Amino acid sequence: MIRISEIRLSIDEDESLLTEKAAKLLKINKKYITALTIFKKSIDARKKDDIHFSYTVDAQISLDENQIVSKCKSQKVSLATPYIYELPENKRISPYRPVIVGFGPAGMLAGLILAEAGLRPIILERGKGIDERQRDVNEFWTKRKLNEESNVQFGEGGAGTFSDGKLTTGIKSPYIRKVLEELYEAGAPEEILYSSKPHIGTDRLAVVVKNIRKKTERLGGEVWLETKLEKLIVYNGFVHGISYTRNGVKSDMEADSVIMAIGHSARDTVEMLYALGVEIIQKAFSVGARIEHPQSLINKAQYGKFADHPKLGAADYKLACHGLHERGAYTFCMCPGGTVVAAASEKEGVIVNGMSNLARDGENANSALLVGIEPKDFPDSHPLSGIYYQRAIEHAAFELAGGDYRAPAQLVGDFLNGIESKSLGNIKPTCPTGVTLTSLDGCLPPKVTATMRSAIVEMDKKLNGFNTYDAVLTAPETRSSSSVRILRDDLCQCNIRGVYPCGEGAGYAGGIVSAAADGIRCAHAVLGDEH
């Protein structure tokens, strides 16, 4: 197979021309190309008067590939090997079935791999199945009635189910392709296999999550929904079992391998692990707000005169600046054509996130505008101090907005001028529980608001209109990542042997793909554990 990069198509050219352009770069007749697939596709919008698509394709040809590549003498052409995931050898001899705690991206892929290996894993998920979970979330959004065990954070699919389904990642892992292929097989759009900015969409994620569960069950795994881990049973530094509650009944089960894929919001579980003596350290995280603009403004800023072209869709952005302190501020999880999400999981706490459907056809664009918080900023040196800091911010937001799960909000112009917002402008906030106009200084730390003010001004220089006066800031966003790291060794085990801290909640991932890849890594570690 030959990989050819930097093939350019204008936004009005059809992809059927790729074969012809590939043949030209290979200096062969296109009849010798027997198959051609897109490996990567991106929009190049660096020059607003010359927006185009850039492709990397894989071509199979009926000629000697080595000879063709050698003759081309082009850095755009190289030999490539098709990706094939290989399940590692199962060295495990334990009579017990491995247990996985959490059915978010990390737990789903860990369970799938162990099921493919024939180990029949048991997966515990404290929340409900996706259909019931969606009903509970909708009740919270419409009636502000929070179910602490079934919400945006907890339930089948984890927190990622109520998000944009964004699959971009900064990690380098051999397992990324496996993750994408499993998601595609489960019903995600084919574009995730080659788009430079792949996403599934909230509406499609529910189907994908359910299909991954069904596949795991077909392979012999079990997913126990509405089942909460209460405690690990530990003796002489080794895990010997778990205590859990299912259908209101507390039970024990023997187990010697437990993957803790708990997500970043299972704070009670982290506290349980800490009480057992698990080594946990503080970890930097971020705090900020969601910023909403009209999607049409973002499209024009990014695509200029091509803003309404049907092939381009809703534009996104990614901005960062280093201003008042070492980590500066940055945008995160930008949701084109999306909505702000009320994402509380604890009583008397308010948090927001963002999501968008596959079509990304909503009126507003939103993104987190975040400021880094270092451990030195935490109230004290306790390993869980970051969790308590997050909780304090979330409770302050709850009180500030009226104590009924509405979120505090402020116009960008008022925020920059340090005055409380009294009325909305032309941009309508999308948070489903509603917002209370106020001053975000009432819930966000001074370091965060000062850095955000500096960043908004700087980011407007990179994206015209970012500091639009009536753009809406809705706060707080506190759970973009975990505030703890549960230490593990090269075998992925913590100081209690047989326990595998995994994914975002353990501090080893930051997003759907990186969490799922870490789930595969931990599953491999279980397969290689000869006990």
Short mmCIF file of C-alpha atoms in Angstrom, two decimals:
data_model
loop_
_atom_site.label_atom_id
_atom_site.label_comp_id
_atom_site.label_asym_id
_atom_site.label_seq_id
_atom_site.Cartn_x
_atom_site.Cartn_y
_atom_site.Cartn_z
CA MET A 1 0.00 0.00 0.00
CA ILE A 2 1.24 3.49 -0.87
CA ARG A 3 0.38 6.53 1.22
CA ILE A 4 0.15 9.88 -0.58
CA SER A 5 -0.17 13.10 1.40
CA GLU A 6 -1.08 16.71 0.66
CA ILE A 7 -3.47 16.08 -2.19
CA ARG A 8 -5.43 19.27 -2.61
CA LEU A 9 -9.06 19.68 -3.68
CA SER A 10 -10.87 22.98 -3.92
CA ILE A 11 -14.14 23.19 -2.02
CA ASP A 12 -15.99 22.83 -5.33
CA GLU A 13 -14.08 19.78 -6.60
CA ASP A 14 -15.46 16.29 -6.13
CA GLU A 15 -13.59 13.54 -4.26
CA SER A 16 -13.80 11.38 -7.39
CA LEU A 17 -10.81 13.41 -8.60
CA LEU A 18 -8.59 11.96 -5.86
CA THR A 19 -7.71 8.89 -7.92
CA GLU A 20 -6.61 11.03 -10.84
CA LYS A 21 -4.52 13.32 -8.64
CA ALA A 22 -2.96 10.37 -6.82
CA ALA A 23 -2.00 8.78 -10.12
CA LYS A 24 -0.38 12.01 -11.25
CA LEU A 25 1.78 12.15 -8.10
CA LEU A 26 2.71 8.47 -8.55
CA LYS A 27 3.46 9.12 -12.24
CA ILE A 28 1.30 6.22 -13.35
CA ASN A 29 -1.92 5.76 -15.30
CA LYS A 30 -4.90 5.82 -12.94
CA LYS A 31 -6.02 2.42 -14.29
CA TYR A 32 -3.25 0.83 -12.21
CA ILE A 33 -4.82 2.09 -8.96
CA THR A 34 -7.01 -0.81 -7.87
CA ALA A 35 -8.29 0.76 -4.65
CA LEU A 36 -8.04 4.12 -2.94
CA THR A 37 -9.16 5.05 0.57
CA ILE A 38 -9.00 8.32 2.48
CA PHE A 39 -6.61 8.15 5.42
CA LYS A 40 -6.89 11.79 6.53
CA LYS A 41 -8.99 14.77 5.48
CA SER A 42 -8.74 18.34 6.74
CA ILE A 43 -9.81 21.87 5.85
CA ASP A 44 -7.01 24.31 5.15
CA ALA A 45 -8.41 27.74 6.01
CA ARG A 46 -5.15 29.55 6.69
CA LYS A 47 -5.75 31.83 3.70
CA LYS A 48 -9.33 33.10 3.67
CA ASP A 49 -9.28 33.61 -0.10
CA ASP A 50 -7.95 30.11 -0.75
CA ILE A 51 -9.84 27.66 1.45
CA HIS A 52 -9.47 24.07 0.31
CA PHE A 53 -9.40 20.46 1.46
CA SER A 54 -6.17 18.55 2.05
CA TYR A 55 -6.12 14.75 1.80
CA THR A 56 -3.86 11.88 2.64
CA VAL A 57 -4.90 8.73 0.79
CA ASP A 58 -3.84 5.08 0.72
CA ALA A 59 -3.58 3.55 -2.74
CA GLN A 60 -3.30 -0.06 -3.76
CA ILE A 61 -1.77 -0.52 -7.19
CA SER A 62 -1.22 -3.41 -9.56
CA LEU A 63 2.44 -2.48 -10.09
CA ASP A 64 5.59 -2.94 -8.01
CA GLU A 65 4.98 -0.55 -5.11
CA ASN A 66 8.63 -0.30 -4.06
CA GLN A 67 9.66 0.60 -7.58
CA ILE A 68 6.92 3.22 -7.93
CA VAL A 69 7.77 4.89 -4.61
CA SER A 70 11.46 4.91 -5.51
CA LYS A 71 10.79 6.51 -8.88
CA CYS A 72 8.56 9.23 -7.40
CA LYS A 73 11.29 10.74 -5.22
CA SER A 74 8.66 12.73 -3.37
CA GLN A 75 8.26 13.28 0.37
CA LYS A 76 4.51 13.11 -0.20
CA VAL A 77 4.73 9.43 -1.23
CA SER A 78 5.71 6.54 1.03
CA LEU A 79 5.02 2.87 1.65
CA ALA A 80 2.48 2.17 4.37
CA THR A 81 1.31 -0.92 6.24
CA PRO A 82 -2.41 -1.35 6.93
CA TYR A 83 -3.28 -1.19 10.64
CA ILE A 84 -4.29 -4.50 12.15
CA TYR A 85 -4.98 -4.74 15.88
CA GLU A 86 -3.54 -7.87 17.48
CA LEU A 87 -4.88 -9.11 20.78
CA PRO A 88 -1.92 -9.91 23.06
CA GLU A 89 -1.35 -13.37 24.50
CA ASN A 90 -3.48 -14.13 27.52
CA LYS A 91 -1.06 -15.16 30.29
CA ARG A 92 -3.64 -14.89 33.04
CA ILE A 93 -4.31 -18.12 34.98
CA SER A 94 -6.58 -16.76 37.71
CA PRO A 95 -9.93 -18.56 38.19
CA TYR A 96 -11.67 -15.22 38.86
CA ARG A 97 -13.29 -13.01 36.26
CA PRO A 98 -11.74 -9.55 35.98
CA VAL A 99 -13.89 -6.68 37.26
CA ILE A 100 -14.14 -3.24 35.68
CA VAL A 101 -15.64 -0.30 37.58
CA GLY A 102 -17.22 2.26 35.26
CA PHE A 103 -18.69 2.00 31.77
CA GLY A 104 -17.39 5.19 30.22
CA PRO A 105 -14.90 5.17 27.32
CA ALA A 106 -12.10 3.59 29.40
CA GLY A 107 -14.32 0.92 30.91
CA MET A 108 -16.07 0.16 27.62
CA LEU A 109 -12.86 -0.53 25.71
CA ALA A 110 -11.22 -2.37 28.60
CA GLY A 111 -14.30 -4.59 28.83
CA LEU A 112 -14.44 -5.16 25.11
CA ILE A 113 -10.78 -6.23 24.92
CA LEU A 114 -11.09 -8.60 27.89
CA ALA A 115 -14.27 -10.04 26.41
CA GLU A 116 -12.52 -10.59 23.07
CA ALA A 117 -9.81 -12.44 25.00
CA GLY A 118 -12.45 -14.76 26.48
CA LEU A 119 -12.12 -13.54 30.09
CA ARG A 120 -15.84 -12.71 30.50
CA PRO A 121 -15.33 -9.46 32.46
CA ILE A 122 -17.91 -8.11 34.86
CA ILE A 123 -18.43 -4.36 34.45
CA LEU A 124 -20.08 -2.31 37.19
CA GLU A 125 -21.77 0.97 36.25
CA ARG A 126 -23.42 2.97 39.02
CA GLY A 127 -25.76 4.80 36.64
CA LYS A 128 -28.65 3.64 34.47
CA GLY A 129 -28.82 2.37 30.92
CA ILE A 130 -28.74 4.98 28.20
CA ASP A 131 -32.52 5.19 27.59
CA GLU A 132 -33.46 5.64 31.27
CA ARG A 133 -30.45 7.88 31.77
CA GLN A 134 -31.59 10.19 29.00
CA ARG A 135 -35.00 10.49 30.68
CA ASP A 136 -33.35 11.40 34.01
CA VAL A 137 -31.12 13.97 32.33
CA ASN A 138 -34.07 15.52 30.51
CA GLU A 139 -36.01 15.72 33.79
CA PHE A 140 -33.08 17.55 35.36
CA TRP A 141 -32.83 19.93 32.44
CA THR A 142 -36.56 20.69 32.33
CA LYS A 143 -37.60 20.39 36.00
CA ARG A 144 -34.22 20.83 37.75
CA LYS A 145 -34.66 17.55 39.63
CA LEU A 146 -31.22 15.96 40.00
CA ASN A 147 -30.69 12.21 40.27
CA GLU A 148 -27.23 11.85 41.81
CA GLU A 149 -26.74 8.36 40.36
CA SER A 150 -28.14 8.99 36.87
CA ASN A 151 -27.10 12.24 35.21
CA VAL A 152 -24.70 13.77 32.69
CA GLN A 153 -21.72 12.29 34.57
CA PHE A 154 -23.00 8.84 35.63
CA GLY A 155 -24.61 6.14 33.51
CA GLU A 156 -24.03 3.93 30.52
CA GLY A 157 -21.36 5.56 28.32
CA GLY A 158 -19.97 7.86 31.01
CA ALA A 159 -19.70 11.64 30.82
CA GLY A 160 -18.66 11.52 27.15
CA THR A 161 -22.16 10.42 26.12
CA PHE A 162 -23.48 13.94 26.72
CA SER A 163 -20.79 15.80 24.80
CA ASP A 164 -19.87 16.65 21.26
CA GLY A 165 -18.43 13.16 20.93
CA LYS A 166 -15.18 14.84 19.97
CA LEU A 167 -12.44 12.35 19.08
CA THR A 168 -9.45 14.63 18.68
CA THR A 169 -6.54 13.83 20.96
CA GLY A 170 -3.00 14.96 21.55
CA ILE A 171 -1.71 11.57 22.64
CA LYS A 172 0.41 9.19 20.58
CA SER A 173 -0.90 5.68 21.10
CA PRO A 174 -0.93 2.55 18.98
CA TYR A 175 -4.48 1.92 20.20
CA ILE A 176 -6.14 5.03 18.74
CA ARG A 177 -7.00 3.30 15.48
CA LYS A 178 -8.54 0.37 17.36
CA VAL A 179 -10.71 2.80 19.32
CA LEU A 180 -11.91 4.54 16.14
CA GLU A 181 -12.63 1.25 14.39
CA GLU A 182 -14.70 -0.03 17.32
CA LEU A 183 -16.67 3.21 17.46
CA TYR A 184 -17.30 3.06 13.71
CA GLU A 185 -18.40 -0.57 13.91
CA ALA A 186 -20.80 0.43 16.69
CA GLY A 187 -22.50 3.07 14.56
CA ALA A 188 -20.32 6.18 14.51
CA PRO A 189 -20.08 7.92 11.10
CA GLU A 190 -17.37 6.65 8.75
CA GLU A 191 -15.73 10.09 8.69
CA ILE A 192 -14.24 9.49 12.16
CA LEU A 193 -11.77 7.12 10.52
CA TYR A 194 -10.16 9.88 8.48
CA SER A 195 -11.35 13.33 9.56
CA SER A 196 -8.65 15.50 11.12
CA LYS A 197 -11.27 16.64 13.64
CA PRO A 198 -13.51 13.61 14.10
CA HIS A 199 -16.69 13.76 16.16
CA ILE A 200 -19.70 11.51 16.66
CA GLY A 201 -22.37 13.88 17.96
CA THR A 202 -24.50 13.53 21.07
CA ASP A 203 -27.44 12.12 19.14
CA ARG A 204 -25.35 9.31 17.60
CA LEU A 205 -23.39 8.53 20.78
CA ALA A 206 -26.35 6.87 22.48
CA VAL A 207 -26.53 4.26 19.70
CA VAL A 208 -22.76 3.71 19.72
CA VAL A 209 -22.60 3.17 23.47
CA LYS A 210 -25.48 0.70 23.45
CA ASN A 211 -23.95 -1.30 20.60
CA ILE A 212 -20.58 -1.58 22.35
CA ARG A 213 -22.37 -2.95 25.41
CA LYS A 214 -24.24 -5.49 23.29
CA LYS A 215 -21.03 -6.62 21.59
CA THR A 216 -19.30 -7.04 24.96
CA GLU A 217 -22.21 -9.12 26.21
CA ARG A 218 -22.23 -11.28 23.07
CA LEU A 219 -18.57 -12.06 23.76
CA GLY A 220 -19.34 -13.22 27.29
CA GLY A 221 -18.92 -10.03 29.30
CA GLU A 222 -21.56 -8.71 31.68
CA VAL A 223 -22.51 -5.09 32.23
CA TRP A 224 -24.22 -4.56 35.58
CA LEU A 225 -26.05 -1.25 35.40
CA GLU A 226 -27.24 0.57 38.54
CA THR A 227 -24.51 -1.25 40.45
CA LYS A 228 -22.28 0.80 42.71
CA LEU A 229 -18.89 -0.23 44.00
CA GLU A 230 -18.87 0.34 47.76
CA LYS A 231 -15.42 -0.90 48.71
CA LEU A 232 -12.43 -2.97 47.68
CA ILE A 233 -11.71 -5.97 49.87
CA VAL A 234 -7.96 -5.80 50.57
CA TYR A 235 -5.64 -8.10 52.51
CA ASN A 236 -1.84 -7.91 52.79
CA GLY A 237 -1.65 -5.30 50.04
CA PHE A 238 -3.61 -7.35 47.48
CA VAL A 239 -7.20 -6.98 46.32
CA HIS A 240 -9.26 -10.07 47.12
CA GLY A 241 -12.71 -8.89 46.16
CA ILE A 242 -15.24 -6.09 46.04
CA SER A 243 -18.33 -5.01 47.94
CA TYR A 244 -21.09 -3.57 45.80
CA THR A 245 -24.75 -2.59 45.91
CA ARG A 246 -27.09 -3.84 43.20
CA ASN A 247 -30.86 -3.45 43.21
CA GLY A 248 -30.61 -2.17 46.75
CA VAL A 249 -28.83 -5.31 47.95
CA LYS A 250 -25.24 -5.18 49.21
CA SER A 251 -23.06 -8.15 48.17
CA ASP A 252 -19.43 -9.26 48.07
CA MET A 253 -17.62 -10.92 45.18
CA GLU A 254 -14.16 -12.46 44.97
CA ALA A 255 -11.85 -10.75 42.50
CA ASP A 256 -8.09 -10.35 42.08
CA SER A 257 -8.07 -7.90 39.14
CA VAL A 258 -10.09 -4.69 39.28
CA ILE A 259 -9.79 -1.95 36.63
CA MET A 260 -10.87 1.34 38.18
CA ALA A 261 -12.26 3.26 35.18
CA ILE A 262 -14.31 5.52 37.43
CA GLY A 263 -14.33 8.83 35.54
CA HIS A 264 -13.50 12.24 36.95
CA SER A 265 -16.72 12.74 38.93
CA ALA A 266 -16.82 9.64 41.14
CA ARG A 267 -15.48 11.62 44.07
CA ASP A 268 -16.90 9.27 46.70
CA THR A 269 -15.04 6.36 45.10
CA VAL A 270 -11.78 8.32 45.14
CA GLU A 271 -12.33 9.05 48.83
CA MET A 272 -12.86 5.32 49.45
CA LEU A 273 -9.61 4.48 47.69
CA TYR A 274 -7.75 7.12 49.67
CA ALA A 275 -9.13 5.71 52.94
CA LEU A 276 -7.79 2.27 51.93
CA GLY A 277 -4.31 3.70 51.55
CA VAL A 278 -4.15 3.97 47.76
CA GLU A 279 -1.41 6.42 46.75
CA ILE A 280 -3.03 9.53 45.32
CA ILE A 281 -1.40 12.85 44.47
CA GLN A 282 -2.66 16.28 43.49
CA LYS A 283 -2.93 17.04 39.78
CA ALA A 284 -3.35 20.31 37.91
CA PHE A 285 -6.77 20.92 36.39
CA SER A 286 -8.63 23.85 34.83
CA VAL A 287 -11.50 26.14 35.73
CA GLY A 288 -13.48 28.58 33.63
CA ALA A 289 -16.74 29.11 31.81
CA ARG A 290 -18.51 28.33 28.56
CA ILE A 291 -18.49 31.18 26.04
CA GLU A 292 -21.30 31.36 23.46
CA HIS A 293 -21.29 33.20 20.15
CA PRO A 294 -23.57 32.99 17.10
CA GLN A 295 -22.29 30.18 14.90
CA SER A 296 -22.60 32.54 11.94
CA LEU A 297 -20.01 34.84 13.55
CA ILE A 298 -17.55 31.95 13.94
CA ASN A 299 -18.17 30.79 10.36
CA LYS A 300 -17.43 34.24 8.98
CA ALA A 301 -14.35 34.70 11.15
CA GLN A 302 -12.90 31.37 10.02
CA TYR A 303 -14.10 31.04 6.42
CA GLY A 304 -14.61 34.61 5.24
CA LYS A 305 -16.58 34.79 1.99
CA PHE A 306 -16.92 30.99 1.95
CA ALA A 307 -18.75 30.97 5.31
CA ASP A 308 -22.03 29.61 3.90
CA HIS A 309 -20.53 26.98 1.64
CA PRO A 310 -22.41 23.70 2.24
CA LYS A 311 -19.23 21.57 2.16
CA LEU A 312 -17.60 23.45 5.00
CA GLY A 313 -20.28 23.09 7.64
CA ALA A 314 -20.03 24.75 11.04
CA ALA A 315 -16.59 26.20 11.74
CA ASP A 316 -14.67 25.54 14.93
CA TYR A 317 -11.69 27.15 16.63
CA LYS A 318 -8.91 26.39 19.09
CA LEU A 319 -7.26 29.30 20.86
CA ALA A 320 -4.64 29.73 23.56
CA CYS A 321 -2.65 32.53 25.11
CA HIS A 322 -0.08 32.76 27.87
CA GLY A 323 -0.88 35.79 29.90
CA LEU A 324 -0.98 36.39 33.60
CA HIS A 325 0.46 33.10 34.84
CA GLU A 326 2.38 30.06 33.67
CA ARG A 327 -0.46 28.00 32.15
CA GLY A 328 -2.37 30.91 30.68
CA ALA A 329 -5.82 30.31 29.21
CA TYR A 330 -7.16 28.21 26.38
CA THR A 331 -10.37 27.10 24.69
CA PHE A 332 -11.36 23.49 25.09
CA CYS A 333 -14.02 21.15 23.71
CA MET A 334 -15.38 23.68 21.24
CA CYS A 335 -18.90 22.68 20.14
CA PRO A 336 -19.94 24.13 16.76
CA GLY A 337 -23.69 24.57 16.44
CA GLY A 338 -24.08 23.18 19.94
CA THR A 339 -25.54 23.90 23.35
CA VAL A 340 -24.25 24.49 26.85
CA VAL A 341 -25.06 21.53 29.10
CA ALA A 342 -26.05 21.60 32.77
CA ALA A 343 -23.90 18.73 34.06
CA ALA A 344 -24.28 18.54 37.84
CA SER A 345 -23.81 15.21 39.63
CA GLU A 346 -23.91 16.39 43.26
CA LYS A 347 -26.66 18.19 45.13
CA GLU A 348 -26.22 21.94 45.53
CA GLY A 349 -23.55 22.14 42.87
CA VAL A 350 -23.63 23.70 39.39
CA ILE A 351 -21.30 22.81 36.53
CA VAL A 352 -21.55 23.29 32.79
CA ASN A 353 -20.18 21.49 29.76
CA GLY A 354 -20.91 21.60 26.04
CA MET A 355 -22.40 19.27 23.45
CA SER A 356 -23.57 19.26 19.85
CA ASN A 357 -25.36 16.81 17.61
CA LEU A 358 -23.81 15.21 14.55
CA ALA A 359 -25.29 17.84 12.22
CA ARG A 360 -23.93 20.70 14.35
CA ASP A 361 -26.81 22.83 13.15
CA GLY A 362 -27.61 24.83 16.28
CA GLU A 363 -27.71 28.63 16.24
CA ASN A 364 -24.88 29.10 18.75
CA ALA A 365 -21.29 27.95 19.03
CA ASN A 366 -19.83 27.35 22.47
CA SER A 367 -16.48 26.48 23.95
CA ALA A 368 -14.93 26.18 27.36
CA LEU A 369 -12.64 29.10 28.18
CA LEU A 370 -10.35 27.63 30.80
CA VAL A 371 -7.54 28.73 33.10
CA GLY A 372 -5.01 26.30 34.51
CA ILE A 373 -5.05 25.67 38.26
CA GLU A 374 -1.81 24.33 39.72
CA PRO A 375 -1.56 22.31 42.95
CA LYS A 376 0.12 25.33 44.55
CA ASP A 377 -3.21 27.13 44.05
CA PHE A 378 -5.12 24.47 46.02
CA PRO A 379 -6.30 25.39 49.54
CA ASP A 380 -3.89 22.92 51.18
CA SER A 381 -1.61 19.94 50.55
CA HIS A 382 -4.19 17.21 51.09
CA PRO A 383 -4.16 14.80 48.09
CA LEU A 384 -7.90 15.36 47.53
CA SER A 385 -7.74 19.13 48.01
CA GLY A 386 -8.39 19.73 44.29
CA ILE A 387 -11.68 17.82 44.55
CA TYR A 388 -12.78 19.94 47.49
CA TYR A 389 -11.71 23.09 45.63
CA GLN A 390 -13.81 22.11 42.61
CA ARG A 391 -16.78 21.35 44.87
CA ALA A 392 -16.50 24.73 46.60
CA ILE A 393 -16.60 26.55 43.24
CA GLU A 394 -19.60 24.50 42.10
CA HIS A 395 -21.49 25.20 45.34
CA ALA A 396 -20.69 28.92 45.12
CA ALA A 397 -22.16 28.91 41.59
CA PHE A 398 -25.27 27.11 42.85
CA GLU A 399 -25.84 29.76 45.53
CA LEU A 400 -24.98 32.67 43.23
CA ALA A 401 -27.54 31.64 40.60
CA GLY A 402 -30.41 31.19 43.05
CA GLY A 403 -30.04 27.68 44.45
CA ASP A 404 -32.17 25.88 41.86
CA TYR A 405 -29.55 24.59 39.36
CA ARG A 406 -29.75 27.55 37.05
CA ALA A 407 -26.23 28.57 36.04
CA PRO A 408 -24.64 31.97 36.66
CA ALA A 409 -24.04 33.90 33.43
CA GLN A 410 -22.61 37.24 32.35
CA LEU A 411 -22.23 39.10 29.07
CA VAL A 412 -18.65 39.22 27.85
CA GLY A 413 -18.69 43.02 27.67
CA ASP A 414 -19.94 43.31 31.24
CA PHE A 415 -17.39 40.74 32.37
CA LEU A 416 -14.55 42.72 30.79
CA ASN A 417 -15.80 45.93 32.40
CA GLY A 418 -16.29 44.33 35.81
CA ILE A 419 -20.02 45.08 36.05
CA GLU A 420 -22.90 42.74 36.84
CA SER A 421 -25.09 41.77 33.89
CA LYS A 422 -28.73 42.85 34.11
CA SER A 423 -30.11 41.88 30.71
CA LEU A 424 -29.22 39.79 27.67
CA GLY A 425 -28.26 41.15 24.27
CA ASN A 426 -28.92 39.46 20.93
CA ILE A 427 -27.35 36.13 21.92
CA LYS A 428 -29.63 33.74 23.75
CA PRO A 429 -27.89 31.34 26.20
CA THR A 430 -28.64 27.67 25.61
CA CYS A 431 -28.12 26.17 29.10
CA PRO A 432 -31.25 23.98 29.48
CA THR A 433 -31.79 24.65 33.21
CA GLY A 434 -31.69 28.38 32.54
CA VAL A 435 -29.25 31.07 33.65
CA THR A 436 -29.15 33.83 36.24
CA LEU A 437 -27.46 37.01 35.06
CA THR A 438 -24.90 38.12 37.61
CA SER A 439 -21.13 38.66 37.96
CA LEU A 440 -18.97 35.56 37.60
CA ASP A 441 -16.57 37.07 40.14
CA GLY A 442 -19.05 35.72 42.67
CA CYS A 443 -18.12 32.08 41.98
CA LEU A 444 -14.83 31.92 40.07
CA PRO A 445 -11.45 32.45 41.79
CA PRO A 446 -9.85 35.89 41.19
CA LYS A 447 -6.89 34.27 39.41
CA VAL A 448 -9.30 32.66 36.95
CA THR A 449 -11.37 35.77 36.18
CA ALA A 450 -8.28 37.97 35.81
CA THR A 451 -6.70 35.55 33.35
CA MET A 452 -9.96 35.09 31.43
CA ARG A 453 -10.31 38.85 30.98
CA SER A 454 -6.82 39.11 29.58
CA ALA A 455 -7.37 36.06 27.35
CA ILE A 456 -10.63 37.29 25.81
CA VAL A 457 -8.94 40.47 24.61
CA GLU A 458 -5.96 38.54 23.21
CA MET A 459 -8.11 35.85 21.58
CA ASP A 460 -10.16 38.46 19.76
CA LYS A 461 -6.97 39.37 17.87
CA LYS A 462 -6.87 35.79 16.57
CA LEU A 463 -10.62 35.31 16.01
CA ASN A 464 -12.47 38.50 15.13
CA GLY A 465 -15.58 38.92 17.25
CA PHE A 466 -14.50 36.71 20.15
CA ASN A 467 -14.96 39.65 22.54
CA THR A 468 -18.42 40.57 21.18
CA TYR A 469 -20.16 42.48 23.97
CA ASP A 470 -23.28 40.33 24.19
CA ALA A 471 -21.52 36.97 23.86
CA VAL A 472 -22.52 34.95 26.93
CA LEU A 473 -20.27 33.41 29.58
CA THR A 474 -21.92 30.61 31.58
CA ALA A 475 -20.10 29.14 34.57
CA PRO A 476 -18.50 27.18 36.04
CA GLU A 477 -16.69 24.58 33.97
CA THR A 478 -14.68 22.63 36.55
CA ARG A 479 -14.50 19.06 35.26
CA SER A 480 -12.54 19.20 32.05
CA SER A 481 -10.07 16.84 33.75
CA SER A 482 -9.39 15.11 37.04
CA SER A 483 -7.80 16.98 39.94
CA VAL A 484 -6.08 13.82 41.25
CA ARG A 485 -3.73 11.17 39.92
CA ILE A 486 -3.98 7.67 41.33
CA LEU A 487 -0.41 6.44 41.07
CA ARG A 488 0.33 3.27 39.14
CA ASP A 489 3.47 1.43 38.03
CA ASP A 490 4.63 0.11 34.67
CA LEU A 491 2.19 -2.79 35.08
CA CYS A 492 -0.65 -0.26 35.43
CA GLN A 493 -1.24 -1.35 39.04
CA CYS A 494 -1.43 0.90 42.10
CA ASN A 495 0.13 0.07 45.46
CA ILE A 496 -2.76 -2.31 46.14
CA ARG A 497 -1.82 -5.13 43.81
CA GLY A 498 -4.44 -6.20 41.33
CA VAL A 499 -6.01 -2.73 41.20
CA TYR A 500 -5.56 -0.88 37.89
CA PRO A 501 -6.30 2.90 38.00
CA CYS A 502 -7.51 3.74 34.51
CA GLY A 503 -8.63 6.59 32.31
CA GLU A 504 -9.60 10.16 33.01
CA GLY A 505 -10.70 9.75 36.62
CA ALA A 506 -7.35 8.24 37.55
CA GLY A 507 -5.49 11.11 35.89
CA TYR A 508 -4.23 9.27 32.80
CA ALA A 509 -6.48 10.64 30.06
CA GLY A 510 -8.34 13.73 28.92
CA GLY A 511 -11.12 12.94 26.47
CA ILE A 512 -12.95 10.05 24.86
CA VAL A 513 -10.11 8.66 22.73
CA SER A 514 -7.32 8.95 25.29
CA ALA A 515 -9.54 7.37 27.96
CA ALA A 516 -10.54 4.52 25.66
CA ALA A 517 -6.90 3.95 24.66
CA ASP A 518 -5.94 3.80 28.33
CA GLY A 519 -8.70 1.26 28.84
CA ILE A 520 -7.07 -0.93 26.19
CA ARG A 521 -3.68 -0.49 27.85
CA CYS A 522 -5.03 -1.59 31.23
CA ALA A 523 -6.83 -4.55 29.67
CA HIS A 524 -3.52 -5.62 28.11
CA ALA A 525 -1.91 -5.32 31.55
CA VAL A 526 -4.54 -7.68 32.98
CA LEU A 527 -3.94 -10.16 30.15
CA GLY A 528 -0.21 -10.10 30.88
CA ASP A 529 -0.55 -10.64 34.62
CA GLU A 530 0.47 -14.24 35.25
CA HIS A 531 -1.47 -14.94 38.43
#
